């Protein structure tokens, strides 16, 4: 009798070389000995996907998305086959399947396809036959019968979606860190690993720059209440459980501080202050698929105002190109782009009921002589756009002001 079904996912760093692949195989084998059924999703070895993307762009700077997926999907096919061979060597029955063979169906949005359904018939058959099923992550079958990938980091999505489709008891995400921390341990020496975190907090952290898991995969986990554990493939520590809200979870109001350097600030100077102008500007940008974040409009003087907002640095060039035309049309003065900014954010579901948190955050930044250029809030986070050079200092100051370090007990 099976003790239950676990879906595991091993990231690129966990299968970066032969020794690590062997270690993963050993871990899988030990779960088998304990009596679990296993479906294991793997990413491509190490930096394979980056290398494939680089190769493609050297051949053609504007490669077709369909062929990009043909190319990128090979990385996961290789790792799934190799891991399966390592299991065979240990005497563990296992079979490697591609995304399409696993019954993962997607839409046609190549390079960032969405999963539309999973029909895990083959997976069930293989489990029944006594195999550990090793699934190539990050891919599925498009309506045209072609291979499609799920966006960068998409193996997390494969794992969480499969865990839901298979009604697995647990989804374990193995990576090269011990779990989710109160802040990036490379920036904050005193950062502490959290035992539990809610889906919402994790989502804020993921989209705010602490990218341990792909944000879309956490959305799916939340939607279907998939219990997820993030843990290291390099040791046996228990990791961080991502779950629904639990009463009095670890007490603290603020659970984490994150730093995101991926955005740039754009200011349109001297915008005529009349109805319809802001709509015009943001419509043009969103039509081109660029998402805009923190938006600030200054008080107007003499019928003119400045509008600032942030976009991803990778979208900056494109955004400016679009805005130049709009600026001429609406007779604004000019566009100023600023890449030397960062976003520092505090996150925690406990903030919902604690009105004083924002004031404390601003106070901490002020005491550290850090100027706040823009502010944005959600129900469970507050973000400030500040100078990039102040980022590290801000994260450390906030981390200690909210008592998040190892030295402070958070119950
Ligand atoms: N190999 C893919 C990537 O690097 C998918 C993944 O690792 O999750 O984005
Ligand atoms: Mg990843």
PDB file of C-alpha atoms in Angstrom, residues 37-213:
ATOM      1  CA  UNK A  37       4.428   7.112  -4.873  1.00  0.00           C
ATOM      2  CA  UNK A  38       6.335   9.832  -6.644  1.00  0.00           C
ATOM      3  CA  UNK A  39       5.936  12.108  -9.623  1.00  0.00           C
ATOM      4  CA  UNK A  40       9.078  14.153 -10.090  1.00  0.00           C
ATOM      5  CA  UNK A  41       9.297  17.301 -12.217  1.00  0.00           C
ATOM      6  CA  UNK A  42      12.750  18.434 -13.321  1.00  0.00           C
ATOM      7  CA  UNK A  43      14.158  21.671 -14.720  1.00  0.00           C
ATOM      8  CA  UNK A  44      16.940  21.768 -17.266  1.00  0.00           C
ATOM      9  CA  UNK A  45      20.480  21.191 -15.995  1.00  0.00           C
ATOM     10  CA  UNK A  46      22.037  24.317 -14.447  1.00  0.00           C
ATOM     11  CA  UNK A  47      21.956  27.267 -16.860  1.00  0.00           C
ATOM     12  CA  UNK A  48      20.965  25.227 -19.916  1.00  0.00           C
ATOM     13  CA  UNK A  49      17.879  27.307 -20.730  1.00  0.00           C
ATOM     14  CA  UNK A  50      19.851  30.580 -20.610  1.00  0.00           C
ATOM     15  CA  UNK A  51      22.466  29.033 -22.877  1.00  0.00           C
ATOM     16  CA  UNK A  52      19.867  27.865 -25.375  1.00  0.00           C
ATOM     17  CA  UNK A  53      18.251  31.316 -25.439  1.00  0.00           C
ATOM     18  CA  UNK A  54      21.651  32.896 -25.990  1.00  0.00           C
ATOM     19  CA  UNK A  55      22.420  30.491 -28.811  1.00  0.00           C
ATOM     20  CA  UNK A  56      19.118  31.221 -30.515  1.00  0.00           C
ATOM     21  CA  UNK A  57      19.698  34.961 -30.395  1.00  0.00           C
ATOM     22  CA  UNK A  58      23.152  34.591 -31.888  1.00  0.00           C
ATOM     23  CA  UNK A  59      21.610  32.824 -34.842  1.00  0.00           C
ATOM     24  CA  UNK A  60      18.617  35.105 -35.175  1.00  0.00           C
ATOM     25  CA  UNK A  61      17.989  38.145 -32.955  1.00  0.00           C
ATOM     26  CA  UNK A  62      14.258  37.695 -33.450  1.00  0.00           C
ATOM     27  CA  UNK A  63      13.604  33.949 -33.285  1.00  0.00           C
ATOM     28  CA  UNK A  64      10.076  32.599 -33.847  1.00  0.00           C
ATOM     29  CA  UNK A  65       8.357  31.718 -30.560  1.00  0.00           C
ATOM     30  CA  UNK A  66       7.303  28.274 -31.808  1.00  0.00           C
ATOM     31  CA  UNK A  67      10.886  27.289 -32.603  1.00  0.00           C
ATOM     32  CA  UNK A  68      12.119  28.863 -29.347  1.00  0.00           C
ATOM     33  CA  UNK A  69       9.872  26.386 -27.573  1.00  0.00           C
ATOM     34  CA  UNK A  70      11.153  23.505 -29.687  1.00  0.00           C
ATOM     35  CA  UNK A  71      14.605  24.526 -28.560  1.00  0.00           C
ATOM     36  CA  UNK A  72      14.024  25.361 -24.903  1.00  0.00           C
ATOM     37  CA  UNK A  73      11.938  22.265 -24.218  1.00  0.00           C
ATOM     38  CA  UNK A  74      14.935  20.066 -25.015  1.00  0.00           C
ATOM     39  CA  UNK A  75      16.673  21.134 -21.791  1.00  0.00           C
ATOM     40  CA  UNK A  76      14.026  19.511 -19.605  1.00  0.00           C
ATOM     41  CA  UNK A  77      13.823  16.481 -21.872  1.00  0.00           C
ATOM     42  CA  UNK A  78      17.521  15.866 -21.334  1.00  0.00           C
ATOM     43  CA  UNK A  79      17.392  16.263 -17.561  1.00  0.00           C
ATOM     44  CA  UNK A  80      14.336  14.016 -17.176  1.00  0.00           C
ATOM     45  CA  UNK A  81      16.003  11.259 -19.202  1.00  0.00           C
ATOM     46  CA  UNK A  82      19.284  11.577 -17.281  1.00  0.00           C
ATOM     47  CA  UNK A  83      17.615  11.513 -13.871  1.00  0.00           C
ATOM     48  CA  UNK A  84      15.628   8.441 -14.914  1.00  0.00           C
ATOM     49  CA  UNK A  85      18.846   6.689 -15.989  1.00  0.00           C
ATOM     50  CA  UNK A  86      20.374   7.526 -12.599  1.00  0.00           C
ATOM     51  CA  UNK A  87      17.358   5.923 -10.896  1.00  0.00           C
ATOM     52  CA  UNK A  88      17.660   2.803 -13.039  1.00  0.00           C
ATOM     53  CA  UNK A  89      21.277   2.544 -11.947  1.00  0.00           C
ATOM     54  CA  UNK A  90      20.070   2.477  -8.330  1.00  0.00           C
ATOM     55  CA  UNK A  91      17.568  -0.228  -9.199  1.00  0.00           C
ATOM     56  CA  UNK A  92      14.546   2.090  -8.927  1.00  0.00           C
ATOM     57  CA  UNK A  93      11.847   1.586 -11.552  1.00  0.00           C
ATOM     58  CA  UNK A  94      11.242   4.890 -13.295  1.00  0.00           C
ATOM     59  CA  UNK A  95      10.104   6.338 -16.595  1.00  0.00           C
ATOM     60  CA  UNK A  96      10.771   9.739 -18.181  1.00  0.00           C
ATOM     61  CA  UNK A  97       7.908  11.600 -19.861  1.00  0.00           C
ATOM     62  CA  UNK A  98       7.772  14.885 -21.770  1.00  0.00           C
ATOM     63  CA  UNK A  99       5.075  17.442 -20.914  1.00  0.00           C
ATOM     64  CA  UNK A 100       2.880  16.290 -23.820  1.00  0.00           C
ATOM     65  CA  UNK A 101       3.306  12.620 -22.863  1.00  0.00           C
ATOM     66  CA  UNK A 102       2.252  13.555 -19.326  1.00  0.00           C
ATOM     67  CA  UNK A 103      -1.057  14.919 -20.630  1.00  0.00           C
ATOM     68  CA  UNK A 104      -0.327  18.602 -20.044  1.00  0.00           C
ATOM     69  CA  UNK A 105      -2.283  20.727 -22.540  1.00  0.00           C
ATOM     70  CA  UNK A 106      -1.581  24.411 -23.097  1.00  0.00           C
ATOM     71  CA  UNK A 107      -2.774  27.334 -25.206  1.00  0.00           C
ATOM     72  CA  UNK A 108      -0.852  28.625 -28.222  1.00  0.00           C
ATOM     73  CA  UNK A 109       0.969  31.469 -26.512  1.00  0.00           C
ATOM     74  CA  UNK A 110       4.415  30.064 -27.270  1.00  0.00           C
ATOM     75  CA  UNK A 111       7.216  30.870 -24.779  1.00  0.00           C
ATOM     76  CA  UNK A 112       4.636  31.841 -22.130  1.00  0.00           C
ATOM     77  CA  UNK A 113       1.823  29.354 -22.652  1.00  0.00           C
ATOM     78  CA  UNK A 114      -0.846  28.735 -20.046  1.00  0.00           C
ATOM     79  CA  UNK A 115      -1.897  25.266 -18.971  1.00  0.00           C
ATOM     80  CA  UNK A 116      -5.511  24.723 -20.050  1.00  0.00           C
ATOM     81  CA  UNK A 117      -5.982  21.183 -18.780  1.00  0.00           C
ATOM     82  CA  UNK A 118      -4.144  18.128 -17.527  1.00  0.00           C
ATOM     83  CA  UNK A 119      -5.257  14.598 -18.377  1.00  0.00           C
ATOM     84  CA  UNK A 120      -2.809  12.504 -16.341  1.00  0.00           C
ATOM     85  CA  UNK A 121      -3.912   9.118 -17.698  1.00  0.00           C
ATOM     86  CA  UNK A 122      -0.411   8.007 -18.645  1.00  0.00           C
ATOM     87  CA  UNK A 123       1.015   9.180 -15.335  1.00  0.00           C
ATOM     88  CA  UNK A 124      -1.580   7.148 -13.418  1.00  0.00           C
ATOM     89  CA  UNK A 125      -0.791   4.087 -15.524  1.00  0.00           C
ATOM     90  CA  UNK A 126       2.937   4.427 -14.894  1.00  0.00           C
ATOM     91  CA  UNK A 127       2.433   4.846 -11.147  1.00  0.00           C
ATOM     92  CA  UNK A 128       0.219   1.788 -11.147  1.00  0.00           C
ATOM     93  CA  UNK A 129       2.931  -0.134 -12.982  1.00  0.00           C
ATOM     94  CA  UNK A 130       5.286   0.716 -10.111  1.00  0.00           C
ATOM     95  CA  UNK A 131       7.293   3.472 -11.775  1.00  0.00           C
ATOM     96  CA  UNK A 132       8.522   6.739 -10.410  1.00  0.00           C
ATOM     97  CA  UNK A 133       7.372   9.172 -13.099  1.00  0.00           C
ATOM     98  CA  UNK A 134       9.952  11.764 -14.101  1.00  0.00           C
ATOM     99  CA  UNK A 135       8.245  14.626 -15.941  1.00  0.00           C
ATOM    100  CA  UNK A 136      10.108  17.161 -18.079  1.00  0.00           C
ATOM    101  CA  UNK A 137       9.046  20.492 -16.538  1.00  0.00           C
ATOM    102  CA  UNK A 138       8.124  23.776 -18.210  1.00  0.00           C
ATOM    103  CA  UNK A 139       6.250  22.311 -21.208  1.00  0.00           C
ATOM    104  CA  UNK A 140       3.010  21.006 -22.634  1.00  0.00           C
ATOM    105  CA  UNK A 141       1.162  20.398 -25.875  1.00  0.00           C
ATOM    106  CA  UNK A 142      -0.452  23.285 -27.781  1.00  0.00           C
ATOM    107  CA  UNK A 143      -3.787  22.988 -29.604  1.00  0.00           C
ATOM    108  CA  UNK A 144      -1.787  22.722 -32.847  1.00  0.00           C
ATOM    109  CA  UNK A 145      -0.014  19.650 -31.540  1.00  0.00           C
ATOM    110  CA  UNK A 146       3.241  21.513 -30.969  1.00  0.00           C
ATOM    111  CA  UNK A 147       5.403  21.741 -27.895  1.00  0.00           C
ATOM    112  CA  UNK A 148       4.882  24.937 -25.894  1.00  0.00           C
ATOM    113  CA  UNK A 149       6.758  26.238 -22.853  1.00  0.00           C
ATOM    114  CA  UNK A 150       5.220  27.840 -19.777  1.00  0.00           C
ATOM    115  CA  UNK A 151       7.373  30.939 -19.307  1.00  0.00           C
ATOM    116  CA  UNK A 152      10.686  31.142 -17.476  1.00  0.00           C
ATOM    117  CA  UNK A 153      10.623  29.281 -14.203  1.00  0.00           C
ATOM    118  CA  UNK A 154       7.729  27.227 -15.573  1.00  0.00           C
ATOM    119  CA  UNK A 155       8.780  23.919 -14.002  1.00  0.00           C
ATOM    120  CA  UNK A 156       7.348  25.203 -10.726  1.00  0.00           C
ATOM    121  CA  UNK A 157       4.030  25.580 -12.513  1.00  0.00           C
ATOM    122  CA  UNK A 158       4.260  22.070 -13.949  1.00  0.00           C
ATOM    123  CA  UNK A 159       4.810  20.703 -10.442  1.00  0.00           C
ATOM    124  CA  UNK A 160       2.048  22.633  -8.678  1.00  0.00           C
ATOM    125  CA  UNK A 161      -0.483  22.038 -11.459  1.00  0.00           C
ATOM    126  CA  UNK A 162       0.353  18.314 -11.529  1.00  0.00           C
ATOM    127  CA  UNK A 163       0.065  18.109  -7.738  1.00  0.00           C
ATOM    128  CA  UNK A 164      -3.451  19.500  -8.069  1.00  0.00           C
ATOM    129  CA  UNK A 165      -4.424  17.315 -11.034  1.00  0.00           C
ATOM    130  CA  UNK A 166      -3.127  14.167  -9.307  1.00  0.00           C
ATOM    131  CA  UNK A 167      -4.601  15.163  -5.930  1.00  0.00           C
ATOM    132  CA  UNK A 168      -1.148  14.699  -4.445  1.00  0.00           C
ATOM    133  CA  UNK A 169      -0.695  14.878  -0.700  1.00  0.00           C
ATOM    134  CA  UNK A 170       2.202  17.301  -1.001  1.00  0.00           C
ATOM    135  CA  UNK A 171       4.176  19.304  -3.548  1.00  0.00           C
ATOM    136  CA  UNK A 172       7.839  19.665  -2.624  1.00  0.00           C
ATOM    137  CA  UNK A 173       9.905  22.265  -4.466  1.00  0.00           C
ATOM    138  CA  UNK A 174      13.612  21.458  -4.126  1.00  0.00           C
ATOM    139  CA  UNK A 175      16.009  24.303  -4.725  1.00  0.00           C
ATOM    140  CA  UNK A 176      19.417  25.557  -3.584  1.00  0.00           C
ATOM    141  CA  UNK A 177      18.180  27.549  -0.578  1.00  0.00           C
ATOM    142  CA  UNK A 178      16.751  26.190   2.674  1.00  0.00           C
ATOM    143  CA  UNK A 179      13.362  27.863   2.217  1.00  0.00           C
ATOM    144  CA  UNK A 180      11.813  31.324   2.233  1.00  0.00           C
ATOM    145  CA  UNK A 181      13.642  33.930   4.281  1.00  0.00           C
ATOM    146  CA  UNK A 182      12.633  37.149   5.985  1.00  0.00           C
ATOM    147  CA  UNK A 183      14.980  38.864   3.497  1.00  0.00           C
ATOM    148  CA  UNK A 184      17.594  37.847   0.947  1.00  0.00           C
ATOM    149  CA  UNK A 185      20.342  36.277   3.127  1.00  0.00           C
ATOM    150  CA  UNK A 186      22.958  37.639   0.713  1.00  0.00           C
ATOM    151  CA  UNK A 187      21.871  41.168   1.612  1.00  0.00           C
ATOM    152  CA  UNK A 188      20.795  40.747   5.224  1.00  0.00           C
ATOM    153  CA  UNK A 189      23.203  38.679   7.355  1.00  0.00           C
ATOM    154  CA  UNK A 190      20.612  38.226  10.066  1.00  0.00           C
ATOM    155  CA  UNK A 191      17.820  36.962   7.768  1.00  0.00           C
ATOM    156  CA  UNK A 192      15.817  34.085   9.187  1.00  0.00           C
ATOM    157  CA  UNK A 193      14.172  31.150   7.499  1.00  0.00           C
ATOM    158  CA  UNK A 194      10.391  31.075   7.911  1.00  0.00           C
ATOM    159  CA  UNK A 195       8.647  27.815   8.852  1.00  0.00           C
ATOM    160  CA  UNK A 196       5.373  28.856   7.230  1.00  0.00           C
ATOM    161  CA  UNK A 197       4.242  31.573   4.853  1.00  0.00           C
ATOM    162  CA  UNK A 198       0.852  32.222   3.243  1.00  0.00           C
ATOM    163  CA  UNK A 199       0.248  32.012  -0.514  1.00  0.00           C
ATOM    164  CA  UNK A 200      -0.482  35.739  -0.536  1.00  0.00           C
ATOM    165  CA  UNK A 201       2.751  36.644   1.206  1.00  0.00           C
ATOM    166  CA  UNK A 202       4.689  34.338  -1.072  1.00  0.00           C
ATOM    167  CA  UNK A 203       3.040  35.927  -4.109  1.00  0.00           C
ATOM    168  CA  UNK A 204       4.022  39.394  -2.956  1.00  0.00           C
ATOM    169  CA  UNK A 205       7.561  38.210  -2.301  1.00  0.00           C
ATOM    170  CA  UNK A 206       7.784  36.505  -5.699  1.00  0.00           C
ATOM    171  CA  UNK A 207       6.490  39.457  -7.635  1.00  0.00           C
ATOM    172  CA  UNK A 208       8.561  41.851  -5.551  1.00  0.00           C
ATOM    173  CA  UNK A 209      11.812  40.242  -6.495  1.00  0.00           C
ATOM    174  CA  UNK A 210      12.544  37.330  -4.166  1.00  0.00           C
ATOM    175  CA  UNK A 211      12.136  34.827  -6.946  1.00  0.00           C
ATOM    176  CA  UNK A 212      12.396  31.455  -5.304  1.00  0.00           C
ATOM    177  CA  UNK A 213       9.282  30.274  -7.160  1.00  0.00           C
TER     178      UNK A 213
END
